[in-house]
Amino acid sequence: GAMRHLPYFCRGQVVKGFGRGSKELGIPTANFSEQVVESFPSDIPTGIYYGWACVGNGDVHKMVLSIGWNPFYKNIKKSVETHIIHTFKEDFYGEILSIVITGYIRPEKNFDSLDALISAIQEDIEEAKRQLDLPEHLKLKEDNFFHLPEGKTVNNH
Ligand code: ADP
Ligand code: MG
């Protein structure tokens, strides 16, 4: 399922999400625009993934990513949301987010409580951190994809 699409490179603008309060939970997720989501392979499984991310020309950080069903479109369209494992000084709506997805953790799940959801996400983050230190994932941190030519901006690929 998921593995045959990986590594998956993607670049696009960060847009306003559904205001589900991810930030209030301490796990803000940068949402890609509908146009970027539409460019994903239609058969990529929903679930939790990990990889590398960079905002604009900034540093490359570890990330966890969810590909889920978009409640705005009655769950017939997907949403792609990236939580970057880094503390940013400011929000970065409107900026270009570049990611490479290198691995898959688990399918989407429903949780009985907010506490259960938060601890599952914390476990996902720990798993992502461990996996990304392994050579096969670590090598993608240095990929040329993240080194944009000086003074140029890039939109959706
Ligand atoms: P929204 O519903 O608009 O996506 P969130 O609560 O998910 O709101 O917050 C996402 C926003 O938080 C991102 O678009 C970004 O501007 C900001 N942000 C700050 N730190 C991070 C981070 N570490 N990872 C992802 N987004 C972050
Ligand atoms: Mg979000």
Coordinates of C-alpha atoms and ligand atoms in Angstrom, one line a residue:
G1 CA 0.0 0.0 0.0
A2 CA 1.8 3.1 1.3
M3 CA 5.4 2.0 0.8
R4 CA 5.3 1.9 -3.0
H5 CA 4.7 5.6 -3.1
L6 CA 7.7 6.4 -0.9
P7 CA 9.8 8.5 -0.8
Y8 CA 7.2 11.1 -1.9
F9 CA 8.4 14.7 -2.6
C10 CA 5.9 17.5 -2.4
R11 CA 6.0 21.3 -2.2
G12 CA 3.2 23.8 -1.8
Q13 CA 1.6 26.6 0.1
V14 CA 0.5 26.4 3.7
V15 CA -3.2 27.3 4.0
K16 CA -5.6 27.9 6.9
G17 CA -7.0 24.5 8.1
F18 CA -10.3 23.6 9.7
G19 CA -9.5 25.2 13.1
R20 CA -9.8 21.8 14.8
G21 CA -7.6 23.2 17.6
S22 CA -4.5 21.2 16.7
K23 CA -2.4 24.1 18.0
E24 CA -4.2 24.1 21.4
L25 CA -3.2 20.5 21.7
G26 CA 0.4 21.5 21.2
I27 CA 0.6 19.8 17.8
P28 CA -0.1 22.4 15.1
T29 CA -0.5 20.9 11.6
A30 CA 0.4 22.9 8.5
N31 CA -2.3 22.2 6.0
F32 CA -1.6 22.0 2.2
S33 CA -4.0 23.6 -0.2
E34 CA -6.6 21.5 -1.9
Q35 CA -4.7 21.9 -5.2
V36 CA -1.6 20.2 -3.6
V37 CA -3.7 17.5 -2.1
E38 CA -5.2 16.7 -5.4
S39 CA -1.8 16.2 -6.9
F40 CA -1.2 13.3 -4.5
P41 CA -1.6 9.7 -5.8
S42 CA -5.3 8.9 -5.4
D43 CA -4.5 5.5 -4.0
I44 CA -2.0 6.6 -1.3
P45 CA -3.5 5.2 1.9
T46 CA -4.8 7.5 4.6
G47 CA -2.8 7.3 7.9
I48 CA 0.2 8.6 9.7
Y49 CA 3.5 9.0 8.0
Y50 CA 6.9 10.6 8.8
G51 CA 9.7 12.4 6.9
W52 CA 11.5 15.7 6.5
A53 CA 10.1 19.2 6.1
C54 CA 11.3 22.7 5.5
V55 CA 9.6 26.1 5.4
G56 CA 10.7 28.5 2.7
N57 CA 14.5 28.3 2.6
G58 CA 14.7 27.4 6.3
D59 CA 16.3 24.4 8.0
V60 CA 15.2 20.8 7.4
H61 CA 13.3 19.3 10.4
K62 CA 11.8 16.0 11.2
M63 CA 8.0 15.8 10.7
V64 CA 5.0 13.6 11.2
L65 CA 2.2 13.9 8.6
S66 CA -1.4 12.8 8.4
I67 CA -3.2 12.0 5.3
G68 CA -6.9 11.9 6.3
W69 CA -10.4 12.5 5.1
N70 CA -11.3 16.2 4.7
P71 CA -14.4 17.0 6.9
F72 CA -15.0 20.1 4.8
Y73 CA -15.8 18.0 1.7
K74 CA -17.9 15.4 3.6
N75 CA -14.9 13.1 3.7
I76 CA -14.8 12.5 -0.1
K77 CA -11.5 14.5 -0.4
K78 CA -8.3 14.0 1.5
S79 CA -6.4 16.5 3.6
V80 CA -2.6 16.5 4.1
E81 CA -1.3 18.0 7.4
T82 CA 2.3 18.3 8.5
H83 CA 3.4 18.6 12.1
I84 CA 7.0 19.8 12.1
I85 CA 9.0 18.6 15.1
H86 CA 10.4 22.0 15.8
T87 CA 9.3 25.1 17.8
F88 CA 8.8 28.0 15.4
K89 CA 8.7 31.6 16.7
E90 CA 5.8 32.5 14.4
D91 CA 3.1 31.0 12.2
F92 CA 4.0 30.5 8.6
Y93 CA 0.7 30.6 6.7
G94 CA 1.2 31.4 3.1
E95 CA 4.7 30.2 3.0
I96 CA 6.0 27.3 0.8
L97 CA 6.4 24.0 2.7
S98 CA 8.6 21.4 1.2
I99 CA 8.4 17.8 2.4
V100 CA 9.6 14.4 1.7
I101 CA 7.6 11.5 3.1
T102 CA 9.9 8.6 3.8
G103 CA 7.9 6.2 6.0
Y104 CA 4.5 5.0 7.2
I105 CA 3.5 4.5 10.8
R106 CA -0.1 3.4 11.0
P107 CA -3.6 3.8 9.6
E108 CA -6.1 6.4 10.8
K109 CA -7.8 5.5 14.0
N110 CA -10.7 6.8 16.1
F111 CA -9.9 7.5 19.8
D112 CA -12.2 7.2 22.8
S113 CA -10.8 10.3 24.4
L114 CA -8.7 13.4 23.8
D115 CA -6.0 12.0 26.1
A116 CA -5.9 8.8 24.1
L117 CA -5.5 10.9 20.9
I118 CA -2.8 13.0 22.3
S119 CA -0.8 10.1 23.6
A120 CA -1.1 8.3 20.3
I121 CA 0.3 11.4 18.5
Q122 CA 3.2 11.6 21.1
E123 CA 4.0 8.0 20.3
D124 CA 3.9 8.7 16.6
I125 CA 6.3 11.6 17.1
E126 CA 8.7 9.4 19.1
E127 CA 8.5 6.7 16.5
A128 CA 9.2 9.2 13.7
K129 CA 12.2 10.6 15.6
R130 CA 13.7 7.1 16.0
Q131 CA 13.1 6.0 12.4
L132 CA 14.4 9.2 10.9
D133 CA 17.8 8.7 12.6
L134 CA 18.3 5.5 10.6
P135 CA 20.6 5.9 7.5
E136 CA 17.9 5.1 4.9
H137 CA 15.7 7.9 6.1
L138 CA 18.5 10.3 7.3
K139 CA 20.0 10.4 3.8
L140 CA 16.9 12.2 2.5
K141 CA 17.4 15.1 4.8
E142 CA 20.3 16.2 2.6
D143 CA 18.4 15.7 -0.7
N144 CA 18.8 18.5 -3.3
F145 CA 15.0 18.9 -3.2
F146 CA 15.5 21.0 -0.1
H147 CA 18.2 23.3 -1.5
L148 CA 16.3 25.9 -3.5
P149 CA 18.3 28.1 -5.9
E150 CA 19.2 31.4 -4.2
G151 CA 16.6 34.2 -4.6
K152 CA 14.0 32.0 -6.3
T153 CA 10.6 31.0 -5.1
V154 CA 9.0 27.8 -6.1
N155 CA 5.3 27.1 -6.4
N156 CA 3.8 23.5 -6.4
H157 CA 6.9 21.7 -7.9
Ligands
ADP1 P1 -5.0 25.2 11.0 O1 -6.4 24.6 11.4 O2 -5.1 26.6 10.4 O3 -4.2 24.3 10.2 P2 -3.4 24.5 13.4 O4 -3.9 24.7 14.8 O5 -3.3 23.1 12.8 O6 -4.3 25.5 12.5 O7 -2.0 25.3 13.3 C1 -1.3 25.2 12.1 C2 -0.4 26.4 11.8 O8 0.5 26.6 12.9 C3 0.5 26.2 10.6 O9 -0.1 26.6 9.4 C4 1.7 27.1 10.9 O10 1.5 28.4 10.4 C5 1.8 27.1 12.4 N1 2.8 26.3 13.1 C6 3.6 26.7 14.1 N2 4.5 25.8 14.4 C7 4.2 24.7 13.7 C8 4.8 23.4 13.6 N3 5.8 23.0 14.4 N4 4.3 22.5 12.7 C9 3.3 22.9 11.9 N5 2.7 24.1 11.9 C10 3.2 25.0 12.8
MG2 MG -3.8 22.2 10.8

